[in-house]
CSV table of C-alpha atoms and ligand atoms in Angstrom, one decimal:
chain,number,residue,atom,x,y,z
W,1,MET,CA,-24.7,56.9,-62.2
W,2,ALA,CA,-24.2,57.4,-58.4
W,3,VAL,CA,-25.3,60.8,-56.8
W,4,LYS,CA,-22.4,62.8,-55.5
W,5,LEU,CA,-23.6,65.4,-52.8
W,6,VAL,CA,-20.2,67.2,-53.2
W,7,ASP,CA,-21.2,68.4,-56.7
W,8,GLU,CA,-22.6,71.9,-57.0
W,9,PRO,CA,-26.4,71.6,-56.6
W,10,ARG,CA,-28.5,71.8,-59.8
W,11,LEU,CA,-31.3,73.3,-57.8
W,12,LYS,CA,-30.9,75.5,-54.7
W,13,VAL,CA,-33.8,76.9,-52.8
W,14,ARG,CA,-33.1,79.3,-50.2
W,15,ASN,CA,-35.3,80.8,-47.6
W,16,LEU,CA,-38.3,80.5,-49.9
W,17,GLN,CA,-41.6,82.0,-48.6
W,18,VAL,CA,-44.9,81.8,-50.3
W,19,GLU,CA,-48.2,83.4,-49.3
W,20,TYR,CA,-51.9,83.2,-50.3
W,21,HIS,CA,-53.6,86.5,-50.0
W,22,THR,CA,-57.1,85.3,-49.1
W,23,ARG,CA,-60.2,87.1,-47.5
W,24,ARG,CA,-59.6,85.4,-44.3
W,25,GLY,CA,-56.1,86.8,-44.2
W,26,ILE,CA,-52.6,85.8,-45.3
W,27,VAL,CA,-52.0,82.0,-45.5
W,28,ARG,CA,-48.2,81.5,-45.0
W,29,ALA,CA,-48.2,78.4,-47.2
W,30,VAL,CA,-44.3,78.1,-47.4
W,31,GLN,CA,-42.3,79.6,-44.7
W,32,ASP,CA,-38.5,79.9,-44.9
W,33,VAL,CA,-37.7,76.6,-46.9
W,34,SER,CA,-34.3,75.9,-48.2
W,35,PHE,CA,-33.0,72.6,-49.8
W,36,ASP,CA,-30.7,71.4,-52.7
W,37,VAL,CA,-31.1,68.9,-55.5
W,38,TYR,CA,-28.0,67.5,-56.9
W,39,PRO,CA,-27.0,66.2,-60.3
W,40,ASN,CA,-28.7,62.9,-61.0
W,41,GLU,CA,-30.5,63.0,-57.5
W,42,VAL,CA,-34.2,62.4,-56.9
W,43,PHE,CA,-35.1,64.7,-54.0
W,44,GLY,CA,-38.7,63.9,-52.8
W,45,LEU,CA,-41.1,66.2,-50.8
W,46,ALA,CA,-43.6,64.5,-48.5
W,47,GLY,CA,-46.2,65.7,-46.0
W,48,GLU,CA,-49.9,66.0,-45.5
W,49,SER,CA,-52.2,67.7,-47.9
W,50,GLY,CA,-51.7,71.6,-47.6
W,51,CYS,CA,-48.2,71.2,-46.2
W,52,GLY,CA,-47.0,73.4,-49.1
W,53,LYS,CA,-45.2,70.8,-51.1
W,54,SER,CA,-47.0,71.3,-54.4
W,55,THR,CA,-46.9,75.1,-53.7
W,56,ILE,CA,-43.1,74.8,-53.7
W,57,ALA,CA,-43.1,72.8,-57.1
W,58,HIS,CA,-45.2,75.7,-58.6
W,59,ALA,CA,-42.8,78.2,-57.0
W,60,VAL,CA,-39.7,76.5,-58.6
W,61,THR,CA,-41.5,76.5,-62.1
W,62,ARG,CA,-42.7,79.9,-61.5
W,63,ILE,CA,-46.3,79.1,-62.3
W,64,LEU,CA,-47.8,80.4,-59.2
W,65,LYS,CA,-50.6,82.9,-59.9
W,66,PRO,CA,-52.4,85.4,-57.6
W,67,PRO,CA,-53.6,85.1,-55.0
W,68,ALA,CA,-50.4,83.1,-54.4
W,69,TYR,CA,-47.2,85.3,-54.2
W,70,ILE,CA,-43.6,84.5,-53.7
W,71,THR,CA,-42.5,86.9,-50.9
W,72,GLY,CA,-39.0,86.0,-50.1
W,73,GLY,CA,-36.0,83.6,-50.9
W,74,GLU,CA,-34.1,82.6,-54.0
W,75,ILE,CA,-34.4,79.6,-56.5
W,76,LEU,CA,-31.3,79.0,-58.2
W,77,CYS,CA,-31.2,76.5,-61.0
W,78,ASN,CA,-27.7,75.9,-62.3
W,79,GLY,CA,-26.7,79.2,-60.4
W,80,THR,CA,-29.5,81.3,-62.1
W,81,ASP,CA,-32.1,82.9,-59.9
W,82,ILE,CA,-35.4,81.8,-61.5
W,83,LEU,CA,-37.3,84.5,-59.5
W,84,MET,CA,-35.3,87.3,-61.3
W,85,MET,CA,-35.7,86.1,-64.8
W,86,GLY,CA,-37.7,88.2,-67.2
W,87,THR,CA,-40.7,86.5,-69.0
W,88,GLU,CA,-38.9,85.6,-72.4
W,89,THR,CA,-35.8,84.4,-70.4
W,90,LEU,CA,-38.1,82.2,-68.3
W,91,ARG,CA,-40.0,80.8,-71.2
W,92,ARG,CA,-36.7,79.7,-72.9
W,93,PHE,CA,-35.3,78.5,-69.5
W,94,ARG,CA,-38.4,76.2,-68.9
W,95,TRP,CA,-38.1,73.0,-71.0
W,96,GLU,CA,-34.6,73.7,-72.1
W,97,HIS,CA,-33.3,73.6,-68.5
W,98,MET,CA,-36.3,72.6,-66.4
W,99,SER,CA,-39.4,70.8,-67.3
W,100,ILE,CA,-42.6,69.8,-65.5
W,101,VAL,CA,-44.6,66.7,-65.3
W,102,PHE,CA,-48.0,67.0,-63.3
W,103,GLN,CA,-50.5,64.7,-62.3
W,104,SER,CA,-53.3,64.8,-64.8
W,105,ALA,CA,-51.8,64.0,-68.4
W,106,MET,CA,-55.3,64.7,-69.8
W,107,ASN,CA,-55.1,68.4,-68.5
W,108,ALA,CA,-51.5,68.7,-69.7
W,109,LEU,CA,-52.0,67.5,-73.2
W,110,ASN,CA,-53.9,69.4,-75.8
W,111,PRO,CA,-57.0,67.3,-76.7
W,112,VAL,CA,-57.1,68.7,-80.4
W,113,LEU,CA,-53.5,67.8,-81.3
W,114,THR,CA,-51.9,64.5,-81.7
W,115,VAL,CA,-49.0,63.6,-79.3
W,116,GLY,CA,-46.5,63.8,-82.1
W,117,GLU,CA,-47.6,67.2,-82.9
W,118,GLN,CA,-47.3,68.2,-79.3
W,119,ILE,CA,-43.7,66.8,-78.9
W,120,ILE,CA,-42.6,68.6,-82.2
W,121,ASP,CA,-44.2,71.9,-80.9
W,122,ALA,CA,-42.2,71.7,-77.8
W,123,ILE,CA,-38.9,71.1,-79.7
W,124,GLN,CA,-39.5,73.6,-82.4
W,125,ALA,CA,-40.7,76.3,-79.9
W,126,HIS,CA,-37.2,76.3,-78.5
W,127,VAL,CA,-34.8,75.0,-81.0
W,128,LEU,CA,-34.7,75.8,-84.8
W,129,THR,CA,-35.4,72.3,-86.1
W,130,PRO,CA,-36.6,71.1,-89.6
W,131,LYS,CA,-40.1,69.4,-89.2
W,132,LYS,CA,-38.7,66.1,-90.5
W,133,GLN,CA,-35.9,66.1,-87.9
W,134,ALA,CA,-38.2,67.1,-85.2
W,135,ARG,CA,-40.6,64.3,-86.1
W,136,GLN,CA,-37.8,61.9,-85.9
W,137,GLN,CA,-36.9,63.0,-82.6
W,138,ALA,CA,-40.5,62.6,-81.5
W,139,LEU,CA,-40.6,59.0,-82.8
W,140,ASP,CA,-37.2,58.4,-80.7
W,141,LEU,CA,-38.8,60.0,-77.6
W,142,LEU,CA,-42.0,58.0,-77.9
W,143,GLN,CA,-39.8,54.8,-78.1
W,144,ILE,CA,-37.7,55.9,-75.1
W,145,VAL,CA,-40.7,56.3,-73.0
W,146,GLY,CA,-42.1,53.0,-74.0
W,147,ILE,CA,-44.8,54.1,-76.4
W,148,ASP,CA,-45.0,52.3,-79.8
W,149,PRO,CA,-43.8,55.1,-82.3
W,150,GLY,CA,-46.7,54.0,-84.5
W,151,ARG,CA,-48.8,56.0,-82.0
W,152,ILE,CA,-47.3,59.2,-82.9
W,153,ASP,CA,-50.5,60.5,-84.9
W,154,SER,CA,-52.9,59.2,-82.0
W,155,TYR,CA,-54.8,61.9,-80.3
W,156,PRO,CA,-54.6,61.8,-76.3
W,157,HIS,CA,-58.1,60.4,-76.0
W,158,GLN,CA,-56.9,57.5,-78.2
W,159,LEU,CA,-54.4,56.5,-75.6
W,160,SER,CA,-54.7,54.7,-72.2
W,161,GLY,CA,-53.9,56.7,-69.0
W,162,GLY,CA,-50.4,55.3,-68.7
W,163,MET,CA,-49.7,56.1,-72.3
W,164,ARG,CA,-50.6,59.7,-71.9
W,165,GLN,CA,-48.7,60.1,-68.8
W,166,ARG,CA,-45.7,58.6,-70.7
W,167,ALA,CA,-46.5,61.0,-73.6
W,168,VAL,CA,-46.2,63.9,-71.0
W,169,ILE,CA,-42.9,62.6,-70.0
W,170,ALA,CA,-41.6,62.4,-73.3
W,171,ILE,CA,-42.5,66.1,-73.8
W,172,ALA,CA,-40.7,66.8,-70.6
W,173,LEU,CA,-37.7,65.1,-71.9
W,174,ALA,CA,-37.8,66.7,-75.5
W,175,LEU,CA,-35.2,69.3,-74.8
W,176,LYS,CA,-32.9,67.3,-72.4
W,177,PRO,CA,-33.5,69.5,-69.4
W,178,GLU,CA,-31.2,69.0,-66.4
W,179,LEU,CA,-34.1,69.2,-63.9
W,180,ILE,CA,-37.5,67.8,-64.0
W,181,ILE,CA,-40.3,68.7,-61.5
W,182,MET,CA,-42.7,65.8,-61.0
W,183,ASP,CA,-45.7,66.7,-59.0
W,184,GLU,CA,-47.9,63.4,-58.5
W,185,PRO,CA,-46.9,62.1,-61.8
W,186,THR,CA,-48.4,58.8,-61.5
W,187,THR,CA,-51.1,59.3,-58.9
W,188,ALA,CA,-54.1,58.9,-61.4
W,189,LEU,CA,-52.8,55.5,-62.6
W,190,ASP,CA,-53.2,52.0,-61.1
W,191,VAL,CA,-50.5,50.7,-59.2
W,192,VAL,CA,-48.8,48.2,-61.7
W,193,VAL,CA,-48.6,51.0,-64.3
W,194,GLN,CA,-47.4,53.2,-61.7
W,195,LYS,CA,-44.6,51.1,-60.7
W,196,GLN,CA,-43.7,50.4,-64.4
W,197,ILE,CA,-43.5,54.2,-65.2
W,198,MET,CA,-41.5,55.1,-62.1
W,199,GLN,CA,-39.0,52.3,-62.8
W,200,GLU,CA,-38.7,53.7,-66.5
W,201,ILE,CA,-38.2,57.2,-65.1
W,202,ARG,CA,-35.3,56.0,-62.9
W,203,GLN,CA,-33.8,54.4,-65.8
W,204,LEU,CA,-34.2,57.5,-68.1
W,205,LYS,CA,-32.7,59.6,-65.2
W,206,ASN,CA,-29.6,57.3,-64.9
W,207,LYS,CA,-29.3,57.4,-68.7
W,208,PHE,CA,-29.6,61.0,-69.3
W,209,GLY,CA,-28.4,62.4,-65.7
W,210,PHE,CA,-31.1,64.8,-65.1
W,211,SER,CA,-32.4,65.4,-61.4
W,212,ILE,CA,-35.8,65.2,-60.1
W,213,LEU,CA,-37.7,67.2,-57.7
W,214,PHE,CA,-40.4,64.5,-56.9
W,215,ILE,CA,-43.7,65.4,-55.0
W,216,THR,CA,-46.2,62.8,-53.9
W,217,HIS,CA,-48.4,62.0,-51.1
W,218,ASP,CA,-47.5,58.3,-51.5
W,219,LEU,CA,-44.9,57.6,-48.9
W,220,SER,CA,-43.8,54.2,-49.9
W,221,LEU,CA,-43.5,55.2,-53.5
W,222,LEU,CA,-41.4,58.2,-52.4
W,223,VAL,CA,-39.1,56.1,-50.2
W,224,GLU,CA,-38.6,53.7,-52.9
W,225,PHE,CA,-37.9,56.2,-55.6
W,226,SER,CA,-36.1,59.1,-53.9
W,227,ASP,CA,-32.4,59.3,-52.9
W,228,ARG,CA,-33.1,61.9,-50.4
W,229,ILE,CA,-36.5,63.0,-48.8
W,230,GLY,CA,-37.6,66.3,-47.1
W,231,ILE,CA,-40.5,66.2,-44.9
W,232,MET,CA,-42.7,69.3,-44.8
W,233,TYR,CA,-45.2,70.1,-41.9
W,234,ALA,CA,-47.4,73.3,-42.1
W,235,GLY,CA,-45.4,75.1,-44.8
W,236,GLU,CA,-41.8,74.3,-43.2
W,237,LEU,CA,-39.3,71.6,-43.8
W,238,VAL,CA,-38.9,69.7,-40.5
W,239,GLU,CA,-36.6,66.8,-41.5
W,240,VAL,CA,-34.1,65.9,-44.5
W,241,SER,CA,-32.4,62.8,-44.8
W,242,PRO,CA,-31.4,59.9,-47.3
W,243,SER,CA,-34.5,58.2,-48.0
W,244,ARG,CA,-33.4,54.8,-46.3
W,245,GLU,CA,-32.3,56.5,-43.2
W,246,ILE,CA,-35.5,58.5,-42.9
W,247,PHE,CA,-37.4,55.3,-43.3
W,248,GLN,CA,-35.4,53.3,-40.9
W,249,ASN,CA,-34.6,56.1,-38.4
W,250,PRO,CA,-36.9,59.0,-38.5
W,251,ARG,CA,-36.0,61.6,-35.9
W,252,HIS,CA,-38.7,64.2,-36.1
W,253,PRO,CA,-41.9,63.2,-34.2
W,254,TYR,CA,-44.0,64.1,-37.1
W,255,THR,CA,-42.0,61.9,-39.6
W,256,MET,CA,-42.1,58.9,-37.0
W,257,ARG,CA,-46.0,59.3,-37.1
W,258,LEU,CA,-46.1,59.7,-40.7
W,259,MET,CA,-43.8,56.6,-41.1
W,260,ASN,CA,-46.2,54.8,-39.0
W,261,SER,CA,-49.2,55.8,-41.1
W,262,PHE,CA,-48.5,53.3,-43.8
W,263,PRO,CA,-48.2,49.6,-43.6
W,264,THR,CA,-45.2,47.7,-44.9
W,265,ILE,CA,-45.5,44.4,-46.6
W,266,THR,CA,-42.0,43.0,-45.6
W,267,GLY,CA,-41.6,44.4,-42.1
W,268,PRO,CA,-43.0,43.2,-38.8
W,269,ARG,CA,-46.7,43.5,-38.1
W,270,GLN,CA,-47.4,46.6,-36.0
W,271,ASP,CA,-50.2,48.9,-35.1
W,272,MET,CA,-50.6,52.1,-37.2
W,273,LEU,CA,-50.6,55.1,-34.8
W,274,GLY,CA,-51.9,57.7,-37.3
W,275,ILE,CA,-51.5,61.4,-36.4
W,276,PRO,CA,-54.0,62.8,-33.9
W,277,GLY,CA,-55.5,66.1,-34.7
W,278,ALA,CA,-55.4,68.1,-38.0
W,279,PRO,CA,-52.8,70.5,-39.7
W,280,PRO,CA,-53.0,74.1,-38.4
W,281,ASP,CA,-54.7,77.0,-40.0
W,282,LEU,CA,-51.7,78.8,-41.8
W,283,VAL,CA,-53.6,82.2,-41.4
W,284,SER,CA,-52.5,81.9,-37.7
W,285,PRO,CA,-50.1,79.1,-37.2
W,286,PRO,CA,-49.2,77.8,-33.8
W,287,SER,CA,-46.5,79.7,-31.8
W,288,GLY,CA,-43.1,77.9,-31.4
W,289,CYS,CA,-43.0,74.6,-33.0
W,290,ARG,CA,-45.9,74.4,-35.5
W,291,PHE,CA,-46.3,70.6,-34.7
W,292,HIS,CA,-46.5,71.3,-30.9
W,293,PRO,CA,-50.5,71.0,-30.6
W,294,ARG,CA,-50.4,67.5,-32.1
W,295,CYS,CA,-46.9,66.3,-30.8
W,296,SER,CA,-47.1,63.6,-28.1
W,297,VAL,CA,-43.6,64.3,-26.7
W,298,ALA,CA,-43.7,68.1,-26.8
W,299,LEU,CA,-41.4,69.8,-24.2
W,300,ALA,CA,-43.7,72.0,-21.8
W,301,GLY,CA,-43.0,75.7,-22.4
W,302,ARG,CA,-39.9,75.4,-24.8
W,303,CYS,CA,-42.1,73.8,-27.8
W,304,GLN,CA,-44.8,76.3,-27.5
W,305,GLU,CA,-42.4,79.3,-27.3
W,306,GLU,CA,-39.3,78.6,-29.3
W,307,HIS,CA,-39.3,77.8,-32.9
W,308,PRO,CA,-36.9,74.9,-33.8
W,309,LEU,CA,-34.5,75.4,-36.5
W,310,LEU,CA,-33.4,72.7,-39.1
W,311,LYS,CA,-30.1,71.3,-37.6
W,312,THR,CA,-27.7,68.5,-38.6
W,313,VAL,CA,-28.2,65.7,-36.1
W,314,SER,CA,-25.9,63.1,-37.9
W,315,PRO,CA,-24.2,63.0,-41.3
W,316,ARG,CA,-26.6,64.2,-43.9
W,317,HIS,CA,-29.5,64.1,-41.6
W,318,GLU,CA,-31.1,67.4,-40.6
W,319,VAL,CA,-34.1,67.8,-38.1
W,320,ALA,CA,-36.1,70.8,-36.9
W,321,CYS,CA,-37.0,69.5,-33.4
W,322,HIS,CA,-35.9,70.7,-29.8
W,323,LEU,CA,-35.9,67.0,-28.8
W,324,ALA,CA,-33.9,65.7,-31.5
W,325,GLU,CA,-31.3,68.5,-31.2
W,326,SER,CA,-30.8,67.8,-27.6
W,327,GLU,CA,-30.5,63.8,-28.4
W,328,ALA,CA,-27.8,64.9,-31.0
W,329,VAL,CA,-25.8,66.7,-28.2
W,330,LYS,CA,-26.2,63.8,-25.9
W,331,HIS,CA,-24.8,61.3,-28.5
W,332,GLY,CA,-22.2,63.7,-29.7
W,333,GLY,CA,-24.1,64.0,-33.1
G,401,LIG,FE1,-42.5,67.9,-30.8
G,401,LIG,FE2,-41.2,69.9,-29.6
G,401,LIG,FE3,-40.0,68.5,-31.5
G,401,LIG,FE4,-41.9,70.2,-32.1
G,401,LIG,S1,-39.9,70.8,-31.2
G,401,LIG,S2,-41.7,68.1,-32.7
G,401,LIG,S3,-43.2,69.9,-30.4
G,401,LIG,S4,-40.7,67.7,-29.4
């Protein structure tokens, strides 16, 4: 099923702001972030640790707890603002329309209930379903995610890491949500199992047509698996593009460095440059472009003073950089 960006987005995030109120001061973890996720699309978020990508996942699912506060913006899922929902509406909305897969399946699963009981609970908490029918649905879901249905009465500790993560995916799929948030869903697994599970998730997405907001620090996995990618730096979105284009033609100096920080097996051999310095302290982020203290091509004066906005530099490709912006003008983009 092809992704059509002309459809109404399933998830619209607009001008999202998240702060952590700490003893050291207010950490502006997410600053004015906007993006869309379309039907049947995988939208990936990437960036260094602390860039705000997981905070966005937690904000979208509204599981942020103090000292984290959403201080501005809108999060619209199927046109409904998640931030305006009451507790009961939100409880129903989660799992029925939007579900979550986190990194550690062992933490997500209840150790004293069998996987079957946990899938059945998820179904019966939202839809009036007789136990026998819910158990049959659980058996079907286990089959769908590649677990032998005969393991329905196994406890989480009796399953391998890969099977536990598959069980979490089965729970996430139980109510056929339109959007699944996946935050480092396979990070704890070895690369072979990781690849298998990601391929299965893609097949399930194509079969059921849900959308995925995919968050990982693993850039190669992100490029391979996502339709479009947003690059985060210091709480801001600095580049958004189809994944192939961002991989082949990154336009933001930070993205260029990021793409150069991991080796390719098939491409030409080249030195990896890495990114000099460290991400800024978000209690007092740098003025102008937040990347300017680490940027080797910063424009004297302008980059320290003027904050770059995300602008379209070529079709479906947005960049927040004064340099990319002037090149787009030069090339008529
Ligand atoms: Fe570098 Fe300036 Fe672009 Fe920021 S705006 S990435 S400092 S060139």
